[in-house]
PDB file of C-alpha atoms in Angstrom:
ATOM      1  CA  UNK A  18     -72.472-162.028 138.020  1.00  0.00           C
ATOM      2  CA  UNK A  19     -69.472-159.727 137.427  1.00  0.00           C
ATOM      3  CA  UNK A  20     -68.014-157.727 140.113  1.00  0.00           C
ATOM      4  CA  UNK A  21     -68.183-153.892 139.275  1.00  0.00           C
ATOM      5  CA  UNK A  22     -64.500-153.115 139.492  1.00  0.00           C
ATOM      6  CA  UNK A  23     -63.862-156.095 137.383  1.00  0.00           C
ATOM      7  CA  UNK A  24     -66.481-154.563 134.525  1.00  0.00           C
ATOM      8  CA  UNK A  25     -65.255-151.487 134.570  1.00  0.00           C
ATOM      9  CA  UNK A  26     -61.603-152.793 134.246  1.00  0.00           C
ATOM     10  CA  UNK A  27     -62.536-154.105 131.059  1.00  0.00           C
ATOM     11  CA  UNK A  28     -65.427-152.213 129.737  1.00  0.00           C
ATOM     12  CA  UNK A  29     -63.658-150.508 127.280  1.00  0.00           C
ATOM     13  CA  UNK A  30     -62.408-154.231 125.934  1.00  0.00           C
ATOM     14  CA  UNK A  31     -65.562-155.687 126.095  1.00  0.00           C
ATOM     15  CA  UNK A  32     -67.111-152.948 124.468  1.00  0.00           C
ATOM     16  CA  UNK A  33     -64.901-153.308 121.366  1.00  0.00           C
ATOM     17  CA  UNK A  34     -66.081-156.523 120.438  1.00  0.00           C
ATOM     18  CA  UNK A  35     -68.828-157.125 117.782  1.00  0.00           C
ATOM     19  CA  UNK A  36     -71.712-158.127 120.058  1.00  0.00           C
ATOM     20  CA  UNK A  37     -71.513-154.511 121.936  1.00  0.00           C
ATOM     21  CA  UNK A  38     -70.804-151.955 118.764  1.00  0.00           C
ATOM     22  CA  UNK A  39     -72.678-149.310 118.427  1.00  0.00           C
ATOM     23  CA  UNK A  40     -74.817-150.024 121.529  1.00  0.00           C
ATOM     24  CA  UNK A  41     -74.517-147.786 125.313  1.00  0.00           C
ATOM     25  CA  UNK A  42     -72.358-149.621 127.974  1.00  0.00           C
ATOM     26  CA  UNK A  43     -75.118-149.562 129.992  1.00  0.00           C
ATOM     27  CA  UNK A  44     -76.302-152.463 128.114  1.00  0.00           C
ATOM     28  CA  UNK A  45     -73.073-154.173 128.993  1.00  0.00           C
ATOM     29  CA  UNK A  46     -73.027-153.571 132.590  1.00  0.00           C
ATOM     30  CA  UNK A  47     -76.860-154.898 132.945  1.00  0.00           C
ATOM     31  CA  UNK A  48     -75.627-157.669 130.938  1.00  0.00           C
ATOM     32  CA  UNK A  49     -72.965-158.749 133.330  1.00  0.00           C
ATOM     33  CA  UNK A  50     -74.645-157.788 136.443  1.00  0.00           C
ATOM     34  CA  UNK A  51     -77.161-160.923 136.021  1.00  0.00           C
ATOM     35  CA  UNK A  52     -75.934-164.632 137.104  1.00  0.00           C
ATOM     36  CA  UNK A  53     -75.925-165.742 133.489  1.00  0.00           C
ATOM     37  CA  UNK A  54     -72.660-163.924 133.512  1.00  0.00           C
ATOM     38  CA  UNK A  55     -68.725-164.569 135.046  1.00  0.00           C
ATOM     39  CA  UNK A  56     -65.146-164.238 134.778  1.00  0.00           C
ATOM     40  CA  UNK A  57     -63.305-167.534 134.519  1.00  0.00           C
ATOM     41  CA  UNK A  58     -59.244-167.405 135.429  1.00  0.00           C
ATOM     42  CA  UNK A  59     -56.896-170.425 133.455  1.00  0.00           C
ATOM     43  CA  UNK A  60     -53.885-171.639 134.115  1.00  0.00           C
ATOM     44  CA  UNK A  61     -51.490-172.377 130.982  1.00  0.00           C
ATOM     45  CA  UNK A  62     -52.297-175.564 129.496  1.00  0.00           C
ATOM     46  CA  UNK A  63     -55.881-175.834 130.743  1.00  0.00           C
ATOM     47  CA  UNK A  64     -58.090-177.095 128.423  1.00  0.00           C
ATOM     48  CA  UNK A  65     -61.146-174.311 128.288  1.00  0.00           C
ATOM     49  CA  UNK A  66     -63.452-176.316 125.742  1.00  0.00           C
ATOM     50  CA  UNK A  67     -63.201-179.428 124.100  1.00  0.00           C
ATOM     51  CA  UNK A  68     -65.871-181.574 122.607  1.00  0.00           C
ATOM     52  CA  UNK A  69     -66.579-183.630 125.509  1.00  0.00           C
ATOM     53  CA  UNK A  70     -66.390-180.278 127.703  1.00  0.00           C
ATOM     54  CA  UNK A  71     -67.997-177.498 126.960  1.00  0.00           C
ATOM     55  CA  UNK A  72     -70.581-174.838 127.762  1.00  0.00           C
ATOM     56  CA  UNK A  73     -73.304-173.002 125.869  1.00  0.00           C
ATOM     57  CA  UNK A  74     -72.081-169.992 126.303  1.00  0.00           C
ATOM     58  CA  UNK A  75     -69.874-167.307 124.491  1.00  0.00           C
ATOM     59  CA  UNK A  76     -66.506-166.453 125.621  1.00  0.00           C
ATOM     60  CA  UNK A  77     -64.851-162.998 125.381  1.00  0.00           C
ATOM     61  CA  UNK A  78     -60.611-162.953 126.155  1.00  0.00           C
ATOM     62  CA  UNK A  79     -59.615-160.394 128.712  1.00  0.00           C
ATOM     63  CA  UNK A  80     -55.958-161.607 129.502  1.00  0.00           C
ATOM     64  CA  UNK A  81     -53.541-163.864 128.252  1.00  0.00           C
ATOM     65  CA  UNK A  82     -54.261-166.177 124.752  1.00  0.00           C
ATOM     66  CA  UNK A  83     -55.410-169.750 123.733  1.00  0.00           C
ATOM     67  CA  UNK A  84     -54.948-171.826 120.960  1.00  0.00           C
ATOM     68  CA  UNK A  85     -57.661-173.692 119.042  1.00  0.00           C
ATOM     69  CA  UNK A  86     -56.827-176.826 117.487  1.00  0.00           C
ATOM     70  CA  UNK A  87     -58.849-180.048 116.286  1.00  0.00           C
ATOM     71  CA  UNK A  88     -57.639-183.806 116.762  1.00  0.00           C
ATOM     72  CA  UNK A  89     -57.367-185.644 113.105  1.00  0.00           C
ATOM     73  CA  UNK A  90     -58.187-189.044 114.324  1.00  0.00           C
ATOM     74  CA  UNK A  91     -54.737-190.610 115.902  1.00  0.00           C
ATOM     75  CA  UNK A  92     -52.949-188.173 113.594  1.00  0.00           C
ATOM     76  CA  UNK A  93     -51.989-185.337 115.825  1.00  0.00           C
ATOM     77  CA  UNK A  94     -54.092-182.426 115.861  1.00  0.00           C
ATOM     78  CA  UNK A  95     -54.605-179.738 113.741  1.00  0.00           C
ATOM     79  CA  UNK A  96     -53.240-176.203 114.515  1.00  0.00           C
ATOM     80  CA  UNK A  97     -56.611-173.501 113.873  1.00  0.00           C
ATOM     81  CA  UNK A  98     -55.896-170.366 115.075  1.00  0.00           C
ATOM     82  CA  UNK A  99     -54.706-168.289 118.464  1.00  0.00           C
ATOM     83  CA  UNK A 100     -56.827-166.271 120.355  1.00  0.00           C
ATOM     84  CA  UNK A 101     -55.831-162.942 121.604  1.00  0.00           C
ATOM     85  CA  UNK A 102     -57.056-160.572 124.094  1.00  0.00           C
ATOM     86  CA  UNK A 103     -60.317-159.217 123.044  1.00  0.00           C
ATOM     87  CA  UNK A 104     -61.243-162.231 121.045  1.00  0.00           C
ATOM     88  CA  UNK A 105     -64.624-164.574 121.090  1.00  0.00           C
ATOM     89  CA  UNK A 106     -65.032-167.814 121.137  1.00  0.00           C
ATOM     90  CA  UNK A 107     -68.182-170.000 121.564  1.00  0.00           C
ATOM     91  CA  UNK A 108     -70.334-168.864 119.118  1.00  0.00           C
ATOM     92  CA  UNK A 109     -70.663-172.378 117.872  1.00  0.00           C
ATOM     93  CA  UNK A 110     -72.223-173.703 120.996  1.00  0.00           C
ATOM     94  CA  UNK A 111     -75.101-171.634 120.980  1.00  0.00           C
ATOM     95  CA  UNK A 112     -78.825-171.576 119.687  1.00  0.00           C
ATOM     96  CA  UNK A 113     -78.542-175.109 118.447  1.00  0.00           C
ATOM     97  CA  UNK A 114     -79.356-178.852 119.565  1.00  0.00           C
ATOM     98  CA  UNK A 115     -75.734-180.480 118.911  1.00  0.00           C
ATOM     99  CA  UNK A 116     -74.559-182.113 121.573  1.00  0.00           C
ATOM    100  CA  UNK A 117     -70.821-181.947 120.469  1.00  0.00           C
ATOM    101  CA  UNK A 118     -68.327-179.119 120.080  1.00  0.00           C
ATOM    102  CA  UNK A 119     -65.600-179.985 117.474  1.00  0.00           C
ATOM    103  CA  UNK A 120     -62.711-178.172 118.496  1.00  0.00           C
ATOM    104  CA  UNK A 121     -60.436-177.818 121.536  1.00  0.00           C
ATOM    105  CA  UNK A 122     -59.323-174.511 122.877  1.00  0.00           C
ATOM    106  CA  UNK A 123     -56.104-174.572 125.310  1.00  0.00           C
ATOM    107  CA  UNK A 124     -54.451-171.760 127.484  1.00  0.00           C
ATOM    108  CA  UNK A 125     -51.793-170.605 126.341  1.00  0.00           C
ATOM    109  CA  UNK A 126     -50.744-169.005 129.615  1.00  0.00           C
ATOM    110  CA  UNK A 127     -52.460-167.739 132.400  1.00  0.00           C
ATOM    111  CA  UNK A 128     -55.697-166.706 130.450  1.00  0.00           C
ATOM    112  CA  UNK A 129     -58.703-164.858 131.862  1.00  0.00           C
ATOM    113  CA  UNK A 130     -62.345-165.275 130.020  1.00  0.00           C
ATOM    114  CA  UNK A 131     -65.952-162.937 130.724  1.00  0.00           C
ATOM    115  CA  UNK A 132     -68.275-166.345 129.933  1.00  0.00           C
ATOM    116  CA  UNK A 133     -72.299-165.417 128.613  1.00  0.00           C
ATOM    117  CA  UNK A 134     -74.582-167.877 128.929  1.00  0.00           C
ATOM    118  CA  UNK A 135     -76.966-168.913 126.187  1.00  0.00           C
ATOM    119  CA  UNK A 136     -79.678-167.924 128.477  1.00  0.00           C
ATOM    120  CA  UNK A 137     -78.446-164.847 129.563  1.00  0.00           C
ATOM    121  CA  UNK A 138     -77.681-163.878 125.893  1.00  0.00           C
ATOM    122  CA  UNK A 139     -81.106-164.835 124.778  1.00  0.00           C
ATOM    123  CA  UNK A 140     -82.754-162.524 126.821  1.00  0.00           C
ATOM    124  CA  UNK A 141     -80.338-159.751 126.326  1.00  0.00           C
ATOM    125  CA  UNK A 142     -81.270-160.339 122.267  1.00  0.00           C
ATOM    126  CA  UNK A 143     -85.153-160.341 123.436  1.00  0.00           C
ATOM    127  CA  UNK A 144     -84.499-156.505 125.108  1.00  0.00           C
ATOM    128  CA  UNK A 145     -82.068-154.940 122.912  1.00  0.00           C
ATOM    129  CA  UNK A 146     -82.376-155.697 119.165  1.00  0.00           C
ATOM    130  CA  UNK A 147     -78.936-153.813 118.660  1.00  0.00           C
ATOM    131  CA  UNK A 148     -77.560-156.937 120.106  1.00  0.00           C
ATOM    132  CA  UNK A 149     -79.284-158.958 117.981  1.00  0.00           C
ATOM    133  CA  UNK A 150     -78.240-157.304 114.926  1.00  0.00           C
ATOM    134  CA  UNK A 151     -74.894-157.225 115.422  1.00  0.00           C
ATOM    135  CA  UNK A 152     -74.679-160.974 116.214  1.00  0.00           C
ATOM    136  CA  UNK A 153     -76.877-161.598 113.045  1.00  0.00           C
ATOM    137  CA  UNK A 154     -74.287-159.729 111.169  1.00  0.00           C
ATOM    138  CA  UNK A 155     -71.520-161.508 112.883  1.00  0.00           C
ATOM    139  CA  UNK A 156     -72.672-164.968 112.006  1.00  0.00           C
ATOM    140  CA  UNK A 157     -73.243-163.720 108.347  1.00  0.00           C
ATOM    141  CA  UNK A 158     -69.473-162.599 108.654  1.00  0.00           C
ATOM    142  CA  UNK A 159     -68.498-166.205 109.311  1.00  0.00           C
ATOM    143  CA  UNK A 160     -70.919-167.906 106.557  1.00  0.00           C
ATOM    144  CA  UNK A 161     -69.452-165.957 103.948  1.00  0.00           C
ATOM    145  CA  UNK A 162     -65.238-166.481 105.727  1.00  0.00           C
ATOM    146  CA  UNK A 163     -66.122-170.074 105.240  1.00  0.00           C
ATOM    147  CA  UNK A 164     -67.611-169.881 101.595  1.00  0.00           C
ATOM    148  CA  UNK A 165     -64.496-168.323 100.391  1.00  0.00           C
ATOM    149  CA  UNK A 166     -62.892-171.402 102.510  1.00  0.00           C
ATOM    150  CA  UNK A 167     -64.729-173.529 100.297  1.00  0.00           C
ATOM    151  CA  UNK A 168     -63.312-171.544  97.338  1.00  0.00           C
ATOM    152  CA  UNK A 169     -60.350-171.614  98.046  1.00  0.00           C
ATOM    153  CA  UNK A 170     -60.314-176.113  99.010  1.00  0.00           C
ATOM    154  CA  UNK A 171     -61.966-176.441  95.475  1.00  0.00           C
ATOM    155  CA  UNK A 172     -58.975-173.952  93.761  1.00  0.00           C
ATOM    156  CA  UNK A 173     -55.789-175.878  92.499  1.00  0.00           C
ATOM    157  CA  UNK A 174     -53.518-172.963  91.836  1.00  0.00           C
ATOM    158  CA  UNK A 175     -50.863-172.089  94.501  1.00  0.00           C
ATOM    159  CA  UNK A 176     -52.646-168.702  95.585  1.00  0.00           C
ATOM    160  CA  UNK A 177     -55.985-170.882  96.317  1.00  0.00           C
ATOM    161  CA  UNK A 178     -53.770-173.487  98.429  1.00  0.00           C
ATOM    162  CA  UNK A 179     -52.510-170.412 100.196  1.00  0.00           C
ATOM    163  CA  UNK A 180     -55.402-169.005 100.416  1.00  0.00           C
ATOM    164  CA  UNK A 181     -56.578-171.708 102.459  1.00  0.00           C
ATOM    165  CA  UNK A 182     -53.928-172.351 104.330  1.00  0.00           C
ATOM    166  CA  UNK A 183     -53.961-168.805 105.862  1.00  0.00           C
ATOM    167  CA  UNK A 184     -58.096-168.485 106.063  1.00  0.00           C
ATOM    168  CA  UNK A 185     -58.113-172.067 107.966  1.00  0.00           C
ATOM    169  CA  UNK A 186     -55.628-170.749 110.502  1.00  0.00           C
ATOM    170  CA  UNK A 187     -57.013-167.287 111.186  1.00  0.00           C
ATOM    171  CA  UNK A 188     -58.253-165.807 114.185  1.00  0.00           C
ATOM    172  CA  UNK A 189     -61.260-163.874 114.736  1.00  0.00           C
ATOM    173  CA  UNK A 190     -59.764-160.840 113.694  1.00  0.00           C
ATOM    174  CA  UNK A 191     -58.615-162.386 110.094  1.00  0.00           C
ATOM    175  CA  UNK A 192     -55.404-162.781 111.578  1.00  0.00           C
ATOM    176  CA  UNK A 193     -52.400-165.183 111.496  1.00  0.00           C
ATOM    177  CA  UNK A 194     -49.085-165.860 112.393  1.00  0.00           C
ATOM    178  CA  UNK A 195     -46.880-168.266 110.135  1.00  0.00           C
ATOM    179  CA  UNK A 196     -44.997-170.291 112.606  1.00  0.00           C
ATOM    180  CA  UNK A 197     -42.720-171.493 109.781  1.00  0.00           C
ATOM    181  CA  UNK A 198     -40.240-170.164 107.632  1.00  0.00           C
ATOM    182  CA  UNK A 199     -41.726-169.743 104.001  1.00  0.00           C
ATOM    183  CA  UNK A 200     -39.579-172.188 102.659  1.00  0.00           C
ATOM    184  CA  UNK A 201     -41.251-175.093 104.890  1.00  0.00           C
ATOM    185  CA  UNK A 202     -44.709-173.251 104.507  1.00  0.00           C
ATOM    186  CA  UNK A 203     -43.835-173.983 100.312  1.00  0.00           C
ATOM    187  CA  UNK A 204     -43.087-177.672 101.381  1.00  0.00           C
ATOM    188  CA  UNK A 205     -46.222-178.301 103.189  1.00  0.00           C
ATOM    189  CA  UNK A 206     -48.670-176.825 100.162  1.00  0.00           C
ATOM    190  CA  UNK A 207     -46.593-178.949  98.064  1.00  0.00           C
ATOM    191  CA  UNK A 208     -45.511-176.255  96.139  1.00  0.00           C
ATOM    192  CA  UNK A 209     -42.257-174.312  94.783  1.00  0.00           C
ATOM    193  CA  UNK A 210     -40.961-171.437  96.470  1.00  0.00           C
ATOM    194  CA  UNK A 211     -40.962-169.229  94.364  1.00  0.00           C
ATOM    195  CA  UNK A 212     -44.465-170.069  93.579  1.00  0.00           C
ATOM    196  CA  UNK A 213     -45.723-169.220  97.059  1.00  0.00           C
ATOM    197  CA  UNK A 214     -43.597-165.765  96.814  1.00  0.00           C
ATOM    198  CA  UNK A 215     -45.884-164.807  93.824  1.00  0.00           C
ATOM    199  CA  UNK A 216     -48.773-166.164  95.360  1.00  0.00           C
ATOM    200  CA  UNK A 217     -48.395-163.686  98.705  1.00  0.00           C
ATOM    201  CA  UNK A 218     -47.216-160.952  96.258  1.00  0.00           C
ATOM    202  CA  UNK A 219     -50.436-160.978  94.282  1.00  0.00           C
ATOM    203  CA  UNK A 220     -52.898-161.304  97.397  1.00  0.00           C
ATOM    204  CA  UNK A 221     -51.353-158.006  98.521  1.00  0.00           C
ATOM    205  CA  UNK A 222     -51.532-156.711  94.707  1.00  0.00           C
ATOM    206  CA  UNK A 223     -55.432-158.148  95.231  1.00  0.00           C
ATOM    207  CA  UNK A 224     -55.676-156.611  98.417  1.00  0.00           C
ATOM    208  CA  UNK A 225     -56.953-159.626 100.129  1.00  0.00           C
ATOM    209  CA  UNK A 226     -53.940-159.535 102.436  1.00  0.00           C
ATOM    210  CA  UNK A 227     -51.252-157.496 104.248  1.00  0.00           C
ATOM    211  CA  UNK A 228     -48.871-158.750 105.769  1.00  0.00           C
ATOM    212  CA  UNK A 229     -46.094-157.713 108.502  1.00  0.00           C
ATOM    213  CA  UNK A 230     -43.268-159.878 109.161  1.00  0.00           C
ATOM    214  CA  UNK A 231     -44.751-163.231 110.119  1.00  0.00           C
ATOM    215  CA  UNK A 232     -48.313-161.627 110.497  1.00  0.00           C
ATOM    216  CA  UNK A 233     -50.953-162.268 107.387  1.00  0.00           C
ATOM    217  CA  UNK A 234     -54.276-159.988 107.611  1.00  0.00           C
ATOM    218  CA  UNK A 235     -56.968-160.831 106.177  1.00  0.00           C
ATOM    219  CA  UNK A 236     -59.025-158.027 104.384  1.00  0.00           C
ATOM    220  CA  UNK A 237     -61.840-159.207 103.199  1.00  0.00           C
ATOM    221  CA  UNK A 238     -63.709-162.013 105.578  1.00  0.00           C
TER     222      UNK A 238
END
């Protein structure tokens, strides 16, 4: 259960995310007026899932960021994406019988989360089909994100590598930040320079992409 100054601090933010669009807040304050619902505060550093930790339950960011990576077998792990005030995270976890969850998400300072329980979702689908709808279209959103991932593994040309690269690392708003100066980005596909410049020059051409500074948007995912 969420206190009432706490949903109305963040209504509008909660509000904006896919599972609430188009729908009355009233919806949303029911929602998080019931025990299936709560707002979880992280230091930096805490780990909020992993796959021997986790919950059934979707998350929403209200404050701060995480990072999601995945562990490549005593290699490291894998930088995914960053998540960002307003993001989800969870979706995974729910409606299924697997036991594990495959990735780990971190704080990346002090980081505040509104947590949904399966349960509590479940019967908030059952009441409002508006809910249901949009989470339907969500997950259809992802299936087709990761068959142009598939694409883009099976391409050999520098714009599929890219393309990869940057749709393995977005966020949930198609969005990511390139850590790396192009000319070790070129290095790590394994290919030239000036290569990659063409590459990002024709995805904006395409309109797949736009991109400001170090920030890449998807446009189509």
């Amino acid at each position: 259960m969420v206190e009432k100054h706490m949903i109305a601090k963040y209504e509008s933010l909660i509000m904006g995310t896919f599972l609430f669009k188009n729908t009355d807040a009233s919806i949303m304050r029911k929602m998080l007026a019931q025990n299936g619902a709560r707002v979880e505060n992280y230091e930096a550093g805490a780990m909020i899932y992993d796959p021997a930790k986790y919950e059934k339950c979707l998350g929403i960011i209200l404050e701060g960021g995480a990072k999601v990576t995945k562990a490549r077998g005593g290699h490291g792990v894998l930088a995914i994406s960053m998540l960002h005030k307003g993001d989800m995270f969870g979706a995974a976890t729910l409606f299924n019988a697997l036991g594990k969850y495959f990735t780990q998400i971190t704080a990346t300072g002090r980081c505040r989360a509104l947590i949904l329980s399966e349960s509590l979702l479940r019967d908030a689908f059952k009441e409002e089909f508006k809910l249901t709808e949009n989470y339907i279209e969500y997950l259809s959103g992802r299936i087709y994100f990761l068959n142009r991932k598939i694409e883009s593994f099976t391409g050999v040309s520098v714009t599929a590598k890219l393309r990869g690269f940057i749709m393995d690392r977005a966020d949930e708003r198609g969005q990511v930040t390139l850590e790396m100066p192009l000319t070790t980005l070129a290095q790590t596909l394994g290919v030239g320079r000036a290569s990659l410049y063409r590459a990002l020059d024709e995805m904006i051409e395409n309109g797949e992409i736009e991109r400001d500074g170090k920030r890449i948007i998807l446009k189509d995912i």
